mmCIF file of C-alpha atoms in Angstrom:
data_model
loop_
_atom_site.group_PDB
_atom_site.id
_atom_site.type_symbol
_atom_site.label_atom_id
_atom_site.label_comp_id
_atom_site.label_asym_id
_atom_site.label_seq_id
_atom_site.Cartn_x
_atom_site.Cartn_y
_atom_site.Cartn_z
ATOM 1 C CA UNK A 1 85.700 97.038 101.801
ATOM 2 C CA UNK A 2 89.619 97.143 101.911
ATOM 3 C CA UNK A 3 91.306 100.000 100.701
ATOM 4 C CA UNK A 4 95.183 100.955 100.280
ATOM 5 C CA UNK A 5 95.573 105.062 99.255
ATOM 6 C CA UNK A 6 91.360 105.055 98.363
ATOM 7 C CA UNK A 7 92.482 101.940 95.622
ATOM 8 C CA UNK A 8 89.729 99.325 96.328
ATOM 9 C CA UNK A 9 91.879 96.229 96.821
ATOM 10 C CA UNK A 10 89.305 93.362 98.426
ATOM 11 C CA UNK A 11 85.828 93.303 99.174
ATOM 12 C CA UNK A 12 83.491 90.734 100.844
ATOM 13 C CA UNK A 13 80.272 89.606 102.345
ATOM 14 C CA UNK A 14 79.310 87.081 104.869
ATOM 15 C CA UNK A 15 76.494 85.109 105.229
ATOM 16 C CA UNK A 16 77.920 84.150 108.985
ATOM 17 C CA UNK A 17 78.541 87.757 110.037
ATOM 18 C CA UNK A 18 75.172 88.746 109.539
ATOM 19 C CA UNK A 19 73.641 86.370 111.617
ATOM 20 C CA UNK A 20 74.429 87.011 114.749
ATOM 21 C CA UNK A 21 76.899 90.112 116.763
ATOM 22 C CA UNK A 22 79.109 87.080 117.627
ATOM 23 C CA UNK A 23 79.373 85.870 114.572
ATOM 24 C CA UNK A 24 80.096 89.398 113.148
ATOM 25 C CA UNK A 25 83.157 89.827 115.659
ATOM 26 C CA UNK A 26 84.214 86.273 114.537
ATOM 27 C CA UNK A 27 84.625 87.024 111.195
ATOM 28 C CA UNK A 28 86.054 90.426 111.800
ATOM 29 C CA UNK A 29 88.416 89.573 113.636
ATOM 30 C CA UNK A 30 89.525 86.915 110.762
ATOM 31 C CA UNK A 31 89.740 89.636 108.250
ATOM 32 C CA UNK A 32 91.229 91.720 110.564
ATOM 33 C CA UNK A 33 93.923 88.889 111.212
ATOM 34 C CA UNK A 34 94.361 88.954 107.338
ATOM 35 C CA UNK A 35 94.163 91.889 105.739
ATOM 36 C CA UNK A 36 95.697 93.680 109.079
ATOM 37 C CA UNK A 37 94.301 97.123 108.224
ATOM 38 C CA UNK A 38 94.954 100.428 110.185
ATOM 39 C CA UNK A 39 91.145 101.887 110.550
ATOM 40 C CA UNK A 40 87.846 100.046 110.869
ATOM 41 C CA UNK A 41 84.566 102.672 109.656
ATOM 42 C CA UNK A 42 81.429 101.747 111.098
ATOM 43 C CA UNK A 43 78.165 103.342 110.458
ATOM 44 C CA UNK A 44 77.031 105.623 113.219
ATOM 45 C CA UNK A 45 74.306 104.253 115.450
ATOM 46 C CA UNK A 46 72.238 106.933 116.172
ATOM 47 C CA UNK A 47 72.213 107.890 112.995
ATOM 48 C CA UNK A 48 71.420 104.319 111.808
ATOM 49 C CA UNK A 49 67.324 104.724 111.718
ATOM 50 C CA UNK A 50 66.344 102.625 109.601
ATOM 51 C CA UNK A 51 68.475 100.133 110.960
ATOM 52 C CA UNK A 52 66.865 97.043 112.781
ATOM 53 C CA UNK A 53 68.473 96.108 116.471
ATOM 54 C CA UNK A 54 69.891 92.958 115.492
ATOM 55 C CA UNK A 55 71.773 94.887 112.560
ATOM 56 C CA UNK A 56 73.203 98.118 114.844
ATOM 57 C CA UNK A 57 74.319 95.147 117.426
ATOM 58 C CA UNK A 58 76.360 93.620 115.072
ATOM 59 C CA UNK A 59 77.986 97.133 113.273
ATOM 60 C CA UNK A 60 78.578 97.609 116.863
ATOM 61 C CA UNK A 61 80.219 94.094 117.582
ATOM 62 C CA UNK A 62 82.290 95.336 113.975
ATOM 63 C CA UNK A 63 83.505 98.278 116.035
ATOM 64 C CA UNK A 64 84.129 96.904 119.298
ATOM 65 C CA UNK A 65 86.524 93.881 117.747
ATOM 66 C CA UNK A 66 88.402 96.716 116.003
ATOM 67 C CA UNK A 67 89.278 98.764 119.372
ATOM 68 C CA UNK A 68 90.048 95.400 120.599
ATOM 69 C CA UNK A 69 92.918 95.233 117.862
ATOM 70 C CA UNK A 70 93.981 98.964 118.791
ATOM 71 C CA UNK A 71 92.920 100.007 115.234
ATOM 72 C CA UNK A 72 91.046 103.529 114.469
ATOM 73 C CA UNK A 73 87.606 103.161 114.571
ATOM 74 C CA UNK A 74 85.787 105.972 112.757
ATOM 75 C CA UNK A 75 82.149 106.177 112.906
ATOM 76 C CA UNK A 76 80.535 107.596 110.214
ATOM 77 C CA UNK A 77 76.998 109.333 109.423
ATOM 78 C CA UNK A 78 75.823 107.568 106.557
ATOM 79 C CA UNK A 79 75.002 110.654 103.984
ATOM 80 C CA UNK A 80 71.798 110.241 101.271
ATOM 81 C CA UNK A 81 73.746 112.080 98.325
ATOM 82 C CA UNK A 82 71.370 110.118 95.965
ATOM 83 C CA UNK A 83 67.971 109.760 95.065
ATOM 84 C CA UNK A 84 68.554 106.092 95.635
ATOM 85 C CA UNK A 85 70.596 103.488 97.205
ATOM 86 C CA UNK A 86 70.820 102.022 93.416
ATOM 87 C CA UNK A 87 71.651 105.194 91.677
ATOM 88 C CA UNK A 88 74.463 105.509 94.503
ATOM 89 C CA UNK A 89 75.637 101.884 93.779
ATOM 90 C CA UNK A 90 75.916 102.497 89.894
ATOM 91 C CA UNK A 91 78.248 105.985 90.680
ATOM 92 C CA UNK A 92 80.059 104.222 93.384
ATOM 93 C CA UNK A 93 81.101 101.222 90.172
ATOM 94 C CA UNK A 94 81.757 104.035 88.315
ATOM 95 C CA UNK A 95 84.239 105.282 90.626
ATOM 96 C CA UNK A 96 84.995 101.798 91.676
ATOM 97 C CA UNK A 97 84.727 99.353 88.504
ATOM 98 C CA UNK A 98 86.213 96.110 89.909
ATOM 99 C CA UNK A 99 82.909 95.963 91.815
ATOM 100 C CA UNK A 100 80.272 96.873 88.772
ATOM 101 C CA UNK A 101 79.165 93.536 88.437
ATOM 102 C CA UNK A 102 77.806 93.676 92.115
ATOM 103 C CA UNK A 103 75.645 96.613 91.368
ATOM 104 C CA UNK A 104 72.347 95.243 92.824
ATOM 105 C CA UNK A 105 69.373 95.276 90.951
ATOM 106 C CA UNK A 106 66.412 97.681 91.825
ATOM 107 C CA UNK A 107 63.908 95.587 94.254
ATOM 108 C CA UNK A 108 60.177 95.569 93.827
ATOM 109 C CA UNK A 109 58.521 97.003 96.765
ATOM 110 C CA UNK A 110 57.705 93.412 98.166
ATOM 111 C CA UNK A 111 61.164 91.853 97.735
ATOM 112 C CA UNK A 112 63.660 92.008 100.366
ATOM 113 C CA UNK A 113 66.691 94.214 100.016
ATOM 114 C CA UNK A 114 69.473 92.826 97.731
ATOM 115 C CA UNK A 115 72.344 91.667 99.770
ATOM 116 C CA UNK A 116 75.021 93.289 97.944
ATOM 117 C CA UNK A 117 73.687 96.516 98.575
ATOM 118 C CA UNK A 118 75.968 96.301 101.745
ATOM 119 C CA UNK A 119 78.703 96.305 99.549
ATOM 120 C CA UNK A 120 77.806 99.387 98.442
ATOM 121 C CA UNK A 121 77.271 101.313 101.659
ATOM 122 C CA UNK A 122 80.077 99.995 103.084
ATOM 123 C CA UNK A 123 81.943 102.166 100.252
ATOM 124 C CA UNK A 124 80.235 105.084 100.822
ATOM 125 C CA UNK A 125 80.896 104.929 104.560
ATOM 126 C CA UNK A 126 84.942 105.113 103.454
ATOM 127 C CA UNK A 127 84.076 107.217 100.457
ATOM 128 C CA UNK A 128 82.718 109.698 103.362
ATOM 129 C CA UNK A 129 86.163 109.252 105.706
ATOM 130 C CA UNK A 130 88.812 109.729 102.105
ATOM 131 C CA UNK A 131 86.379 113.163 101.696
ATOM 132 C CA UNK A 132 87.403 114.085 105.023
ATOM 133 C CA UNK A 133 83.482 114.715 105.849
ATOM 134 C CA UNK A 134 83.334 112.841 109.454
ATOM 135 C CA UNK A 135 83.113 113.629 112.761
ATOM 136 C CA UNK A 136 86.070 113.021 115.093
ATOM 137 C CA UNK A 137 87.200 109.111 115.309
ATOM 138 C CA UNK A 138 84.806 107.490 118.534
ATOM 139 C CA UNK A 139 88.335 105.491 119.155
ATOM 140 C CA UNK A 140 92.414 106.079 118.966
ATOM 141 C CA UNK A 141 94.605 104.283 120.042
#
Protein backbone atom coordinates (compact mmCIF):
# COMPACT_ATOMS: atom_id res chain seq x y z
CA UNK A 1 0.00 0.00 0.00
CA UNK A 2 1.28 3.56 -1.05
CA UNK A 3 -0.15 6.42 0.45
CA UNK A 4 0.38 10.36 -0.06
CA UNK A 5 -1.65 12.52 2.99
CA UNK A 6 -3.76 8.88 3.91
CA UNK A 7 -4.95 9.15 -0.21
CA UNK A 8 -4.38 5.51 -1.38
CA UNK A 9 -2.34 6.14 -4.52
CA UNK A 10 -0.83 2.40 -5.61
CA UNK A 11 -1.21 -0.89 -4.31
CA UNK A 12 0.34 -4.31 -5.18
CA UNK A 13 1.04 -7.92 -4.60
CA UNK A 14 3.78 -10.23 -5.51
CA UNK A 15 3.82 -13.61 -6.23
CA UNK A 16 7.94 -13.37 -6.03
CA UNK A 17 8.00 -11.58 -2.67
CA UNK A 18 6.21 -14.14 -0.99
CA UNK A 19 8.33 -16.82 -1.77
CA UNK A 20 11.21 -16.42 -0.23
CA UNK A 21 12.86 -13.33 2.51
CA UNK A 22 15.23 -12.68 -0.46
CA UNK A 23 12.92 -12.38 -2.78
CA UNK A 24 10.80 -10.08 -0.50
CA UNK A 25 13.88 -7.60 -0.07
CA UNK A 26 14.26 -7.85 -3.91
CA UNK A 27 11.15 -6.59 -4.69
CA UNK A 28 11.12 -4.07 -1.93
CA UNK A 29 13.76 -2.60 -2.67
CA UNK A 30 12.30 -2.14 -6.44
CA UNK A 31 9.29 -0.42 -5.13
CA UNK A 32 11.21 1.33 -2.86
CA UNK A 33 13.48 2.53 -5.88
CA UNK A 34 10.10 3.64 -7.47
CA UNK A 35 7.71 4.90 -5.49
CA UNK A 36 10.66 6.39 -3.09
CA UNK A 37 8.43 6.65 -0.01
CA UNK A 38 9.41 8.19 3.43
CA UNK A 39 8.13 5.26 5.99
CA UNK A 40 7.95 1.51 5.52
CA UNK A 41 5.05 -0.20 8.32
CA UNK A 42 5.66 -3.65 9.03
CA UNK A 43 3.60 -5.85 11.15
CA UNK A 44 5.06 -6.46 14.56
CA UNK A 45 6.64 -9.86 15.07
CA UNK A 46 5.85 -10.79 18.30
CA UNK A 47 2.69 -9.87 17.90
CA UNK A 48 2.44 -11.78 14.57
CA UNK A 49 0.97 -15.30 16.13
CA UNK A 50 -0.61 -16.64 13.77
CA UNK A 51 2.02 -15.94 11.49
CA UNK A 52 4.09 -18.93 10.01
CA UNK A 53 8.20 -18.51 10.15
CA UNK A 54 8.69 -18.30 6.60
CA UNK A 55 6.05 -15.32 6.56
CA UNK A 56 7.59 -13.16 9.83
CA UNK A 57 11.15 -13.79 7.92
CA UNK A 58 10.12 -12.13 5.06
CA UNK A 59 7.94 -8.96 6.91
CA UNK A 60 11.22 -8.88 8.55
CA UNK A 61 13.43 -8.91 5.28
CA UNK A 62 10.44 -5.91 4.32
CA UNK A 63 11.80 -4.02 7.32
CA UNK A 64 15.35 -4.58 7.22
CA UNK A 65 15.59 -3.34 3.26
CA UNK A 66 13.75 -0.22 4.47
CA UNK A 67 16.45 0.78 7.30
CA UNK A 68 18.80 -0.07 4.63
CA UNK A 69 17.27 2.94 2.54
CA UNK A 70 17.32 5.20 5.83
CA UNK A 71 13.47 5.29 5.66
CA UNK A 72 11.14 5.13 8.99
CA UNK A 73 10.28 1.86 9.75
CA UNK A 74 7.24 1.65 12.03
CA UNK A 75 6.19 -1.57 13.37
CA UNK A 76 2.84 -1.99 14.03
CA UNK A 77 0.51 -4.35 16.30
CA UNK A 78 -1.91 -5.60 14.00
CA UNK A 79 -5.41 -4.67 15.92
CA UNK A 80 -8.73 -7.23 15.47
CA UNK A 81 -11.34 -4.23 15.33
CA UNK A 82 -13.61 -6.73 13.42
CA UNK A 83 -15.37 -9.77 13.78
CA UNK A 84 -13.58 -10.79 10.64
CA UNK A 85 -10.75 -10.26 8.37
CA UNK A 86 -13.66 -9.96 5.55
CA UNK A 87 -15.92 -7.65 7.37
CA UNK A 88 -12.60 -5.49 7.90
CA UNK A 89 -11.80 -5.74 4.11
CA UNK A 90 -15.41 -4.55 3.04
CA UNK A 91 -15.02 -1.21 5.67
CA UNK A 92 -11.49 -0.76 4.65
CA UNK A 93 -13.17 -0.43 0.47
CA UNK A 94 -15.49 1.60 1.99
CA UNK A 95 -13.01 3.92 3.23
CA UNK A 96 -10.78 3.04 0.38
CA UNK A 97 -13.00 2.40 -2.90
CA UNK A 98 -10.30 2.21 -5.62
CA UNK A 99 -9.56 -1.16 -4.00
CA UNK A 100 -13.39 -2.64 -3.61
CA UNK A 101 -13.03 -4.90 -6.30
CA UNK A 102 -10.18 -6.72 -4.33
CA UNK A 103 -12.40 -7.38 -1.41
CA UNK A 104 -11.69 -11.15 -1.04
CA UNK A 105 -14.31 -13.49 -0.84
CA UNK A 106 -15.16 -15.36 2.49
CA UNK A 107 -13.11 -18.88 2.38
CA UNK A 108 -14.65 -22.17 3.32
CA UNK A 109 -12.93 -23.62 6.22
CA UNK A 110 -10.85 -26.02 3.90
CA UNK A 111 -9.70 -23.44 1.33
CA UNK A 112 -6.60 -21.60 1.74
CA UNK A 113 -6.64 -17.93 2.60
CA UNK A 114 -7.43 -15.57 -0.34
CA UNK A 115 -4.35 -13.80 -1.42
CA UNK A 116 -5.66 -10.42 -1.54
CA UNK A 117 -6.47 -10.46 1.92
CA UNK A 118 -2.84 -9.06 2.28
CA UNK A 119 -3.98 -6.20 0.60
CA UNK A 120 -6.17 -5.59 3.11
CA UNK A 121 -4.01 -5.89 6.21
CA UNK A 122 -1.46 -4.13 4.77
CA UNK A 123 -4.09 -1.09 4.99
CA UNK A 124 -4.98 -1.58 8.26
CA UNK A 125 -1.36 -1.71 9.39
CA UNK A 126 -1.16 2.21 7.89
CA UNK A 127 -4.76 2.79 8.81
CA UNK A 128 -3.30 2.03 12.51
CA UNK A 129 0.01 4.54 12.00
CA UNK A 130 -2.56 7.76 10.20
CA UNK A 131 -4.71 6.99 13.76
CA UNK A 132 -1.67 7.68 15.56
CA UNK A 133 -2.32 4.25 17.62
CA UNK A 134 1.44 2.74 17.45
CA UNK A 135 4.13 2.26 19.49
CA UNK A 136 7.33 4.27 18.98
CA UNK A 137 9.04 3.71 15.33
CA UNK A 138 11.70 0.34 15.91
CA UNK A 139 13.95 2.62 13.35
CA UNK A 140 14.86 6.56 12.55
CA UNK A 141 17.05 7.64 10.75
Amino acid sequence: MFLINGKLKDWRISDKAARSSEDAAYVSQQWINELKPEVVVTEKLESALRKGDKTKAIIAAIARTGDHNYLLDISVKRSQEFKSKYEEAVALAKRYPEVAAWVPKKRRFFDNEPRNTVIFEALSLAEIVLRGKTDAPTTEK
